[in-house]
Coordinates of C-alpha atoms and ligand atoms in Angstrom, one line a residue:
M1 CA 4.6 196.1 94.1
A2 CA 6.5 196.1 90.4
L3 CA 4.6 194.5 87.7
K4 CA 6.1 191.4 86.5
T5 CA 7.9 191.2 83.6
P6 CA 9.2 188.7 81.2
V7 CA 12.5 188.4 80.9
F8 CA 11.9 188.6 77.1
E9 CA 10.7 191.5 75.3
S10 CA 7.4 190.5 75.3
T11 CA 6.9 191.5 71.3
L12 CA 9.7 188.1 71.0
F13 CA 6.5 185.9 72.0
Q14 CA 4.3 187.4 69.8
T15 CA 6.7 186.4 66.7
R16 CA 6.7 183.0 67.6
R17 CA 3.0 183.1 68.7
E18 CA 2.3 184.2 65.8
Q19 CA 4.0 181.7 63.9
V20 CA 2.3 179.1 65.6
L21 CA -1.3 179.8 64.9
Q22 CA 0.1 180.3 61.1
R23 CA 1.7 176.5 61.0
M24 CA -2.1 175.9 62.7
R25 CA -4.2 177.4 59.5
E26 CA -1.7 175.4 57.4
L27 CA -2.0 171.3 59.1
A28 CA -4.9 172.2 60.2
P29 CA -7.9 175.1 57.6
G30 CA -11.1 174.2 59.1
G31 CA -9.3 175.5 62.7
A32 CA -7.7 174.9 65.5
V33 CA -6.9 174.9 69.7
A34 CA -4.1 174.4 70.6
V35 CA -3.5 173.8 74.6
F36 CA 0.1 174.0 76.6
P37 CA 0.1 173.8 80.3
S38 CA 2.5 175.0 83.0
T39 CA 4.7 172.5 84.8
P40 CA 3.7 171.3 87.9
V41 CA 4.6 172.3 91.1
A42 CA 6.9 169.3 92.7
T43 CA 7.0 168.0 95.7
R44 CA 10.3 167.7 97.4
N45 CA 9.5 165.4 100.5
S46 CA 6.7 166.2 102.9
D47 CA 5.9 170.3 102.4
V48 CA 8.7 171.0 100.6
E49 CA 8.8 172.3 97.2
H50 CA 11.0 172.0 94.5
A51 CA 12.7 175.4 93.5
Y52 CA 9.8 176.2 90.2
R53 CA 11.2 176.0 86.8
A54 CA 8.4 177.0 83.9
D55 CA 7.6 174.3 82.0
S56 CA 10.2 175.0 78.1
D57 CA 6.8 175.2 75.8
L58 CA 5.3 177.7 78.0
F59 CA 7.9 180.5 78.4
F60 CA 9.1 179.7 74.3
L61 CA 5.4 180.8 73.8
T62 CA 4.4 183.2 76.6
G63 CA 7.6 184.2 79.0
F64 CA 4.7 182.9 81.1
E65 CA 6.8 181.3 84.8
E66 CA 3.9 180.8 87.4
P67 CA 3.1 177.4 88.1
E68 CA -0.9 177.1 87.3
A69 CA -1.2 178.4 84.3
V70 CA -2.2 177.2 81.3
A71 CA -2.2 179.6 77.7
V72 CA -4.3 178.8 74.4
L73 CA -4.3 179.4 70.9
S74 CA -6.9 179.3 68.5
T75 CA -7.5 179.6 64.7
Q76 CA -11.1 179.3 65.5
G77 CA -13.8 181.2 63.8
E78 CA -14.1 184.1 66.0
E79 CA -12.3 183.4 69.1
P80 CA -9.7 185.7 70.4
P81 CA -5.9 183.7 69.4
F82 CA -4.5 184.3 72.4
T83 CA -6.0 183.2 76.3
L84 CA -3.6 182.7 79.2
F85 CA -5.6 180.9 81.8
V86 CA -3.2 182.4 85.7
R87 CA -3.1 182.6 89.4
P88 CA -5.6 185.8 90.0
R89 CA -3.8 188.5 91.9
D90 CA -4.5 187.7 95.8
K91 CA -2.4 190.0 98.2
D92 CA -2.5 187.3 101.4
K93 CA -0.9 184.3 98.9
E94 CA 1.3 186.6 97.6
I95 CA 2.6 187.6 100.9
W96 CA 3.0 184.0 101.5
T97 CA 4.2 183.2 98.2
G98 CA 4.7 185.0 95.9
R99 CA 3.9 187.8 93.3
R100 CA 1.6 187.5 90.6
A101 CA 1.3 188.8 87.6
G102 CA -2.6 187.8 87.6
V103 CA -5.5 188.8 85.0
D104 CA -4.2 192.4 84.5
G105 CA -1.2 191.6 84.1
A106 CA -1.2 188.6 82.3
I107 CA -3.1 190.5 79.1
A108 CA -1.0 193.9 79.9
A109 CA 2.3 192.4 80.0
F110 CA 2.8 189.7 78.4
G111 CA 0.1 189.8 75.5
A112 CA -3.1 187.8 75.5
S113 CA -5.6 188.7 74.0
R114 CA -7.5 187.9 77.4
A115 CA -7.3 185.8 80.6
F116 CA -9.3 184.3 82.9
D117 CA -8.1 182.7 86.0
I118 CA -7.0 178.8 86.5
A119 CA -10.1 177.9 88.4
T120 CA -12.7 179.3 85.7
L121 CA -10.3 176.5 83.8
D122 CA -12.8 173.1 83.6
S123 CA -15.6 175.6 83.1
E124 CA -13.8 177.3 80.0
L125 CA -12.4 174.6 79.2
P126 CA -14.9 173.6 77.1
K127 CA -16.4 176.2 75.8
L128 CA -13.5 176.7 74.3
L129 CA -12.7 172.8 72.8
G130 CA -16.4 172.2 71.7
H131 CA -16.5 174.4 68.8
T132 CA -12.9 172.4 67.2
K133 CA -12.0 169.9 64.5
T134 CA -8.6 170.0 65.4
L135 CA -6.8 170.3 69.2
F136 CA -3.4 170.6 69.4
Y137 CA -1.7 169.2 72.7
R138 CA 1.0 166.6 74.2
L139 CA -0.3 164.1 75.3
G140 CA 2.1 162.0 77.3
S141 CA 4.2 164.9 78.4
A142 CA 4.7 165.6 82.3
D143 CA 1.4 165.6 83.8
A144 CA -0.8 163.2 83.7
H145 CA -3.4 164.5 85.7
F146 CA -3.4 167.4 83.2
D147 CA -3.4 164.2 79.6
A148 CA -7.0 163.5 83.0
R149 CA -8.1 166.1 82.4
I150 CA -8.7 167.4 78.8
A151 CA -9.3 163.8 78.2
R152 CA -12.2 164.5 80.8
T153 CA -13.3 167.7 78.6
L154 CA -13.5 165.4 75.4
G155 CA -15.6 162.5 77.2
Q156 CA -18.1 165.4 78.1
L157 CA -17.4 167.3 75.0
R158 CA -18.9 163.7 73.4
G159 CA -22.1 163.9 75.5
R160 CA -23.3 167.8 75.0
S161 CA -23.7 167.1 70.9
R162 CA -27.3 167.9 70.9
A163 CA -26.4 171.2 72.5
G164 CA -24.5 171.7 69.7
L165 CA -21.1 171.2 71.3
D166 CA -18.4 168.3 69.7
A167 CA -15.1 166.9 71.0
P168 CA -12.2 167.9 68.1
R169 CA -11.7 164.5 66.0
R170 CA -9.0 165.0 65.2
L171 CA -5.5 165.3 67.8
E172 CA -2.3 166.7 67.1
D173 CA 0.9 166.8 68.5
P174 CA 1.4 171.1 68.6
G175 CA 5.4 169.9 69.0
Q176 CA 5.6 168.9 65.2
I177 CA 5.1 172.9 64.9
V178 CA 7.0 174.8 68.4
H179 CA 10.2 172.5 69.2
E180 CA 10.7 172.2 65.2
M181 CA 11.0 176.7 66.2
R182 CA 12.6 176.4 69.6
L183 CA 15.6 173.8 67.4
H184 CA 16.3 177.1 65.3
K185 CA 17.9 179.6 67.3
E186 CA 17.1 183.1 67.3
P187 CA 19.6 186.0 68.2
A188 CA 18.5 186.4 71.6
E189 CA 18.1 183.0 72.4
I190 CA 22.1 182.4 71.5
D191 CA 22.6 185.3 73.3
A192 CA 20.8 183.8 76.2
L193 CA 23.1 180.7 75.9
R194 CA 26.7 182.4 75.9
R195 CA 25.5 184.5 79.1
A196 CA 24.9 180.8 80.6
V197 CA 27.8 179.8 79.0
E198 CA 29.7 182.8 80.6
F199 CA 28.2 181.9 84.4
T200 CA 29.7 177.9 83.5
K201 CA 32.9 179.4 82.9
A202 CA 33.3 180.3 85.7
G203 CA 32.0 177.5 88.1
H204 CA 34.6 175.8 86.0
L205 CA 37.3 177.2 86.4
A206 CA 37.1 177.8 89.7
A207 CA 37.1 174.4 90.4
M208 CA 39.8 173.3 88.2
R209 CA 41.6 175.8 91.0
A210 CA 40.2 174.4 93.7
G211 CA 40.1 170.5 92.8
R212 CA 43.6 170.1 94.8
P213 CA 43.8 166.5 96.8
G214 CA 42.2 166.8 100.3
S215 CA 39.2 169.4 99.4
H216 CA 36.2 167.2 98.8
E217 CA 33.7 167.1 95.5
Y218 CA 30.9 169.0 97.1
E219 CA 32.9 171.9 97.7
L220 CA 33.5 172.2 94.3
H221 CA 29.5 171.8 93.8
S222 CA 29.3 174.9 95.4
L223 CA 31.7 177.1 93.9
L224 CA 29.9 175.8 90.6
E225 CA 26.7 176.8 92.5
R226 CA 28.1 180.4 93.8
E227 CA 29.2 181.9 90.1
F228 CA 26.2 179.9 88.4
R229 CA 24.1 182.8 90.7
H230 CA 26.3 185.0 91.0
G231 CA 26.0 188.2 88.3
G232 CA 22.5 187.1 87.8
G233 CA 22.5 183.4 86.2
R234 CA 19.4 180.9 87.1
G235 CA 21.3 178.2 89.4
W236 CA 22.3 174.5 87.7
G237 CA 20.5 174.0 84.1
Y238 CA 20.5 170.3 85.2
Y239 CA 22.1 169.6 88.1
P240 CA 26.0 169.4 88.5
I241 CA 27.6 166.5 88.2
V242 CA 31.3 166.3 90.2
A243 CA 32.6 162.9 89.9
A244 CA 36.8 162.2 91.0
G245 CA 38.3 159.2 90.7
E246 CA 36.1 156.2 89.7
N247 CA 33.7 158.0 90.1
A248 CA 34.0 159.3 86.3
T249 CA 33.2 156.4 85.3
V250 CA 29.3 156.6 86.9
L251 CA 28.0 158.6 84.0
H252 CA 25.3 159.7 85.4
Y253 CA 26.9 160.2 89.2
N254 CA 25.7 162.8 91.4
E255 CA 26.4 162.5 94.6
N256 CA 28.8 164.8 94.4
S257 CA 30.6 164.4 98.4
V258 CA 33.3 162.6 98.3
E259 CA 36.9 163.9 99.2
I260 CA 39.3 164.1 96.1
R261 CA 43.3 162.1 96.2
D262 CA 46.4 162.3 94.4
G263 CA 45.7 160.9 91.2
D264 CA 42.3 161.3 90.3
L265 CA 40.8 163.1 87.9
V266 CA 37.8 164.8 88.8
L267 CA 35.1 164.8 86.1
I268 CA 32.9 168.1 86.4
D269 CA 29.4 168.6 84.0
A270 CA 28.2 171.0 85.0
G271 CA 26.1 173.9 82.9
A272 CA 24.3 176.8 83.9
E273 CA 20.6 178.0 83.0
Y274 CA 20.3 182.2 82.6
H275 CA 16.9 183.1 80.6
L276 CA 15.8 179.4 81.1
Y277 CA 18.9 178.6 78.3
T278 CA 21.2 175.8 79.8
A279 CA 25.2 175.5 78.7
D280 CA 25.9 171.5 78.8
V281 CA 29.6 171.4 79.7
T282 CA 31.8 168.4 80.6
R283 CA 35.3 169.5 81.5
T284 CA 38.1 166.5 83.1
F285 CA 41.3 167.7 84.9
P286 CA 44.1 166.3 87.5
A287 CA 43.5 166.9 90.7
A288 CA 47.5 167.1 91.6
G289 CA 47.7 169.4 88.7
K290 CA 48.9 167.1 86.0
F291 CA 48.1 164.7 84.1
S292 CA 50.2 161.5 84.3
P293 CA 51.1 160.1 81.4
A294 CA 47.9 157.5 81.9
Q295 CA 45.9 159.6 82.5
R296 CA 47.3 162.0 79.5
A297 CA 46.8 159.5 76.7
C298 CA 42.8 158.3 77.7
Y299 CA 42.7 162.8 76.9
E300 CA 44.2 163.6 74.8
L301 CA 42.5 160.7 72.8
V302 CA 39.2 161.9 73.6
L303 CA 40.1 165.4 72.9
G304 CA 40.9 164.0 69.8
A305 CA 37.7 162.5 69.2
A306 CA 36.7 165.8 70.2
D307 CA 37.9 168.3 68.0
Q308 CA 37.5 166.1 64.6
A309 CA 34.1 166.2 65.1
I310 CA 33.5 169.5 65.7
A311 CA 35.4 170.3 62.5
R312 CA 33.5 168.4 61.0
T313 CA 29.9 170.6 62.2
R314 CA 28.7 172.4 58.9
P315 CA 24.7 172.7 57.4
G316 CA 23.7 170.0 55.9
E317 CA 26.3 167.3 58.3
T318 CA 24.7 165.2 61.1
M319 CA 24.9 164.1 64.5
D320 CA 25.1 160.1 63.0
A321 CA 27.9 161.4 61.1
L322 CA 29.7 162.7 63.4
H323 CA 28.8 160.8 65.9
D324 CA 30.5 157.5 64.3
G325 CA 33.4 159.3 63.3
A326 CA 33.7 159.5 67.4
V327 CA 33.3 156.2 67.7
R328 CA 35.8 154.9 64.8
F329 CA 38.4 157.7 66.1
L330 CA 37.9 156.6 69.9
T331 CA 38.1 153.1 68.7
E332 CA 41.3 152.6 66.9
G333 CA 42.7 155.0 70.2
M334 CA 41.2 152.4 72.4
I335 CA 43.1 149.5 70.5
R336 CA 46.3 152.0 71.0
L337 CA 45.9 152.2 74.2
G338 CA 45.7 148.4 74.8
L339 CA 42.4 148.4 75.6
L340 CA 40.6 146.4 72.5
A341 CA 43.0 144.2 70.5
G342 CA 41.8 143.1 66.8
D343 CA 40.5 144.4 63.1
V344 CA 38.6 148.0 64.3
D345 CA 36.2 148.0 61.4
T346 CA 34.8 144.9 62.9
L347 CA 34.9 146.0 67.2
I348 CA 32.9 149.0 65.8
K349 CA 30.1 146.5 64.0
D350 CA 30.1 144.4 67.3
G351 CA 29.7 147.5 69.2
A352 CA 32.7 146.9 71.6
F353 CA 33.6 149.6 71.6
R354 CA 30.6 150.7 74.0
R355 CA 32.9 148.9 77.3
Y356 CA 34.8 152.3 76.7
Y357 CA 31.8 154.5 75.5
M358 CA 29.1 153.8 76.0
H359 CA 26.9 156.8 75.1
R360 CA 25.7 159.4 72.1
T361 CA 28.2 162.1 71.3
S362 CA 25.5 164.5 70.9
H363 CA 21.9 165.8 71.4
W364 CA 20.6 169.2 70.5
L365 CA 21.0 171.7 73.5
G366 CA 18.8 175.1 74.6
L367 CA 15.7 175.2 76.5
D368 CA 15.6 171.6 77.9
V369 CA 19.2 170.4 78.7
H370 CA 17.8 167.4 76.7
D371 CA 17.1 170.0 73.7
V372 CA 13.6 169.1 71.5
G373 CA 13.4 169.1 67.3
S374 CA 13.2 166.1 66.1
Y375 CA 16.8 164.3 65.0
R376 CA 15.0 162.8 61.9
T377 CA 13.6 164.4 59.2
E378 CA 10.6 163.6 57.3
D379 CA 11.7 161.0 56.0
G380 CA 13.7 159.2 57.9
K381 CA 17.0 159.7 57.2
P382 CA 19.2 161.8 60.0
R383 CA 19.0 165.8 60.2
P384 CA 21.2 167.7 58.2
F385 CA 22.6 170.7 60.0
A386 CA 21.4 174.6 59.5
P387 CA 22.2 177.1 60.6
G388 CA 20.7 178.2 65.0
M389 CA 20.6 174.8 65.8
V390 CA 22.7 174.2 68.7
F391 CA 24.4 171.0 70.0
T392 CA 26.9 169.0 72.1
V393 CA 30.0 167.3 71.4
E394 CA 30.5 165.5 74.6
P395 CA 33.3 161.8 73.7
G396 CA 34.6 159.8 76.5
L397 CA 36.5 157.2 78.3
Y398 CA 35.0 155.3 80.9
I399 CA 37.0 153.1 82.2
A400 CA 35.6 150.7 85.2
K401 CA 37.8 150.3 88.0
D402 CA 37.2 146.6 88.3
D403 CA 37.4 145.8 84.6
D404 CA 40.6 143.3 84.8
K405 CA 40.6 143.5 80.6
A406 CA 42.1 146.9 80.4
P407 CA 45.7 148.0 81.1
P408 CA 46.5 148.0 85.1
E409 CA 47.3 151.9 84.7
L410 CA 44.1 152.7 83.0
R411 CA 41.8 151.3 85.3
G412 CA 39.4 153.8 87.5
I413 CA 39.7 156.9 84.3
G414 CA 36.8 158.4 83.3
I415 CA 36.9 161.3 81.0
R416 CA 33.9 163.4 78.8
I417 CA 34.8 166.2 77.8
E418 CA 31.6 168.2 76.4
D419 CA 31.7 171.0 74.8
D420 CA 28.6 173.4 73.4
I421 CA 28.3 173.6 68.9
L422 CA 26.4 176.3 67.4
V423 CA 25.9 175.3 63.3
T424 CA 26.8 179.2 61.4
G425 CA 26.1 180.1 57.9
H426 CA 29.3 178.5 56.2
G427 CA 30.6 175.7 59.5
Y428 CA 30.0 176.3 63.3
E429 CA 30.9 178.0 66.6
N430 CA 32.5 176.4 69.7
L431 CA 30.2 178.3 72.3
T432 CA 32.5 176.8 74.8
V433 CA 35.8 176.8 73.8
D434 CA 37.2 179.6 76.4
I435 CA 36.2 176.6 78.4
P436 CA 40.3 175.5 78.9
R437 CA 40.3 172.1 77.6
T438 CA 43.6 171.4 76.0
V439 CA 46.1 169.5 77.5
A440 CA 48.0 173.2 78.6
D441 CA 45.4 174.6 79.0
V442 CA 43.9 172.5 81.5
E443 CA 46.7 172.0 83.9
A444 CA 47.5 176.3 83.0
A445 CA 44.0 177.0 85.1
C446 CA 44.5 174.5 87.4
G447 CA 47.1 176.7 88.4
R448 CA 49.1 173.9 91.5
G449 CA 52.9 174.8 89.8
Ligands
LIG1 N1 24.9 166.6 80.9 C1 23.5 166.0 80.4 C2 24.2 165.5 79.3 O1 25.4 165.9 79.3 O2 23.7 165.2 78.7
MN2 MN1 25.1 166.4 77.2
MN3 MN1 26.8 167.3 80.4

């Protein structure tokens, strides 16, 4: 059986671990230990599990993708810097549930200084934590059982002071180190995002071509899934939204089930994952292949809001400024469309625009669709963009079918246009610009003519 290896060069992960260890030394000069658990396997129903997807922090630091793993980084005394707890090799179990790197593979392929069977964690963890003053552990993340395990270990250590052990006095969030690093993408990460975008583009193009009246949301969903896997992608990075007609006004619609009717707009929010990096793209197209005048007016408003937000992107600019600009642009458009009436500044101040645009314009993007990284600086100001950051721009307009204040021809229209933007040295690159987004390009991609 071939040795399991990481999807990126192992030196990439090693360099990251060294950076984390260096920051730990700066933040805790007396020595510290950092613990990064895997995501637990999630039950779907009965004895059926969800497809396993590694924890993003653990993957970022190790490349290790198996469940039941824990990485420990240590700057404490003579402790080895990188300990990995993994499932042991087991011929019988591997026949049932797949290959494992095992303890030897954790060292040979994943660069661990030493590795242990995960079954020994409860006995090894007190030894690792019992001599350190500072523990870096992200309490309150996905796994409450692991939180309890850490708490139990700390309790045990407090009772063992006569044996020279004690619980760490300081608990620090490793996110302040690792999430800062994840926010600034390296070239290999940007390459992975580009591949994710390629698969995403193929999926959206296939859906635009097929999404004619009489087809179904589920058919488009299946085309997305095909393209997201075809060619080596991992599938979707978040569950796709395929929403026809008024379903597009439900922000997190994911039933993806009904027939698409003539005159519907179809909103698809779907992104492929490659090497655990996900694209996050929304396109909205007319099932008939041509926008109606009312649909077109709404679409061009949303596109204009996206374009002007994207065009502002450069190092030093902020997400808040992009959002405020998009809100102003959309609110002015809502007045022109007859959705709102009054003074634009007052409508913004009172939040009247939220009736039709109720979400933020951007979020960080990377290993997680709503990626990590602080949105504020240490002093609470909006965070300025820097080269290597990736984020979405996703303005929208959502007019409920039963909104009796809206002009009748606009009711039931839901539109979002979402692109993935890389901050460069002097400006930006729209990674998803080639997925049709102008009226002419979208209509051409539908190919109904
Ligand atoms: N697809 C999730 C989002 O757009 O934020
Ligand atoms: Mn998004
Ligand atoms: Mn999205």
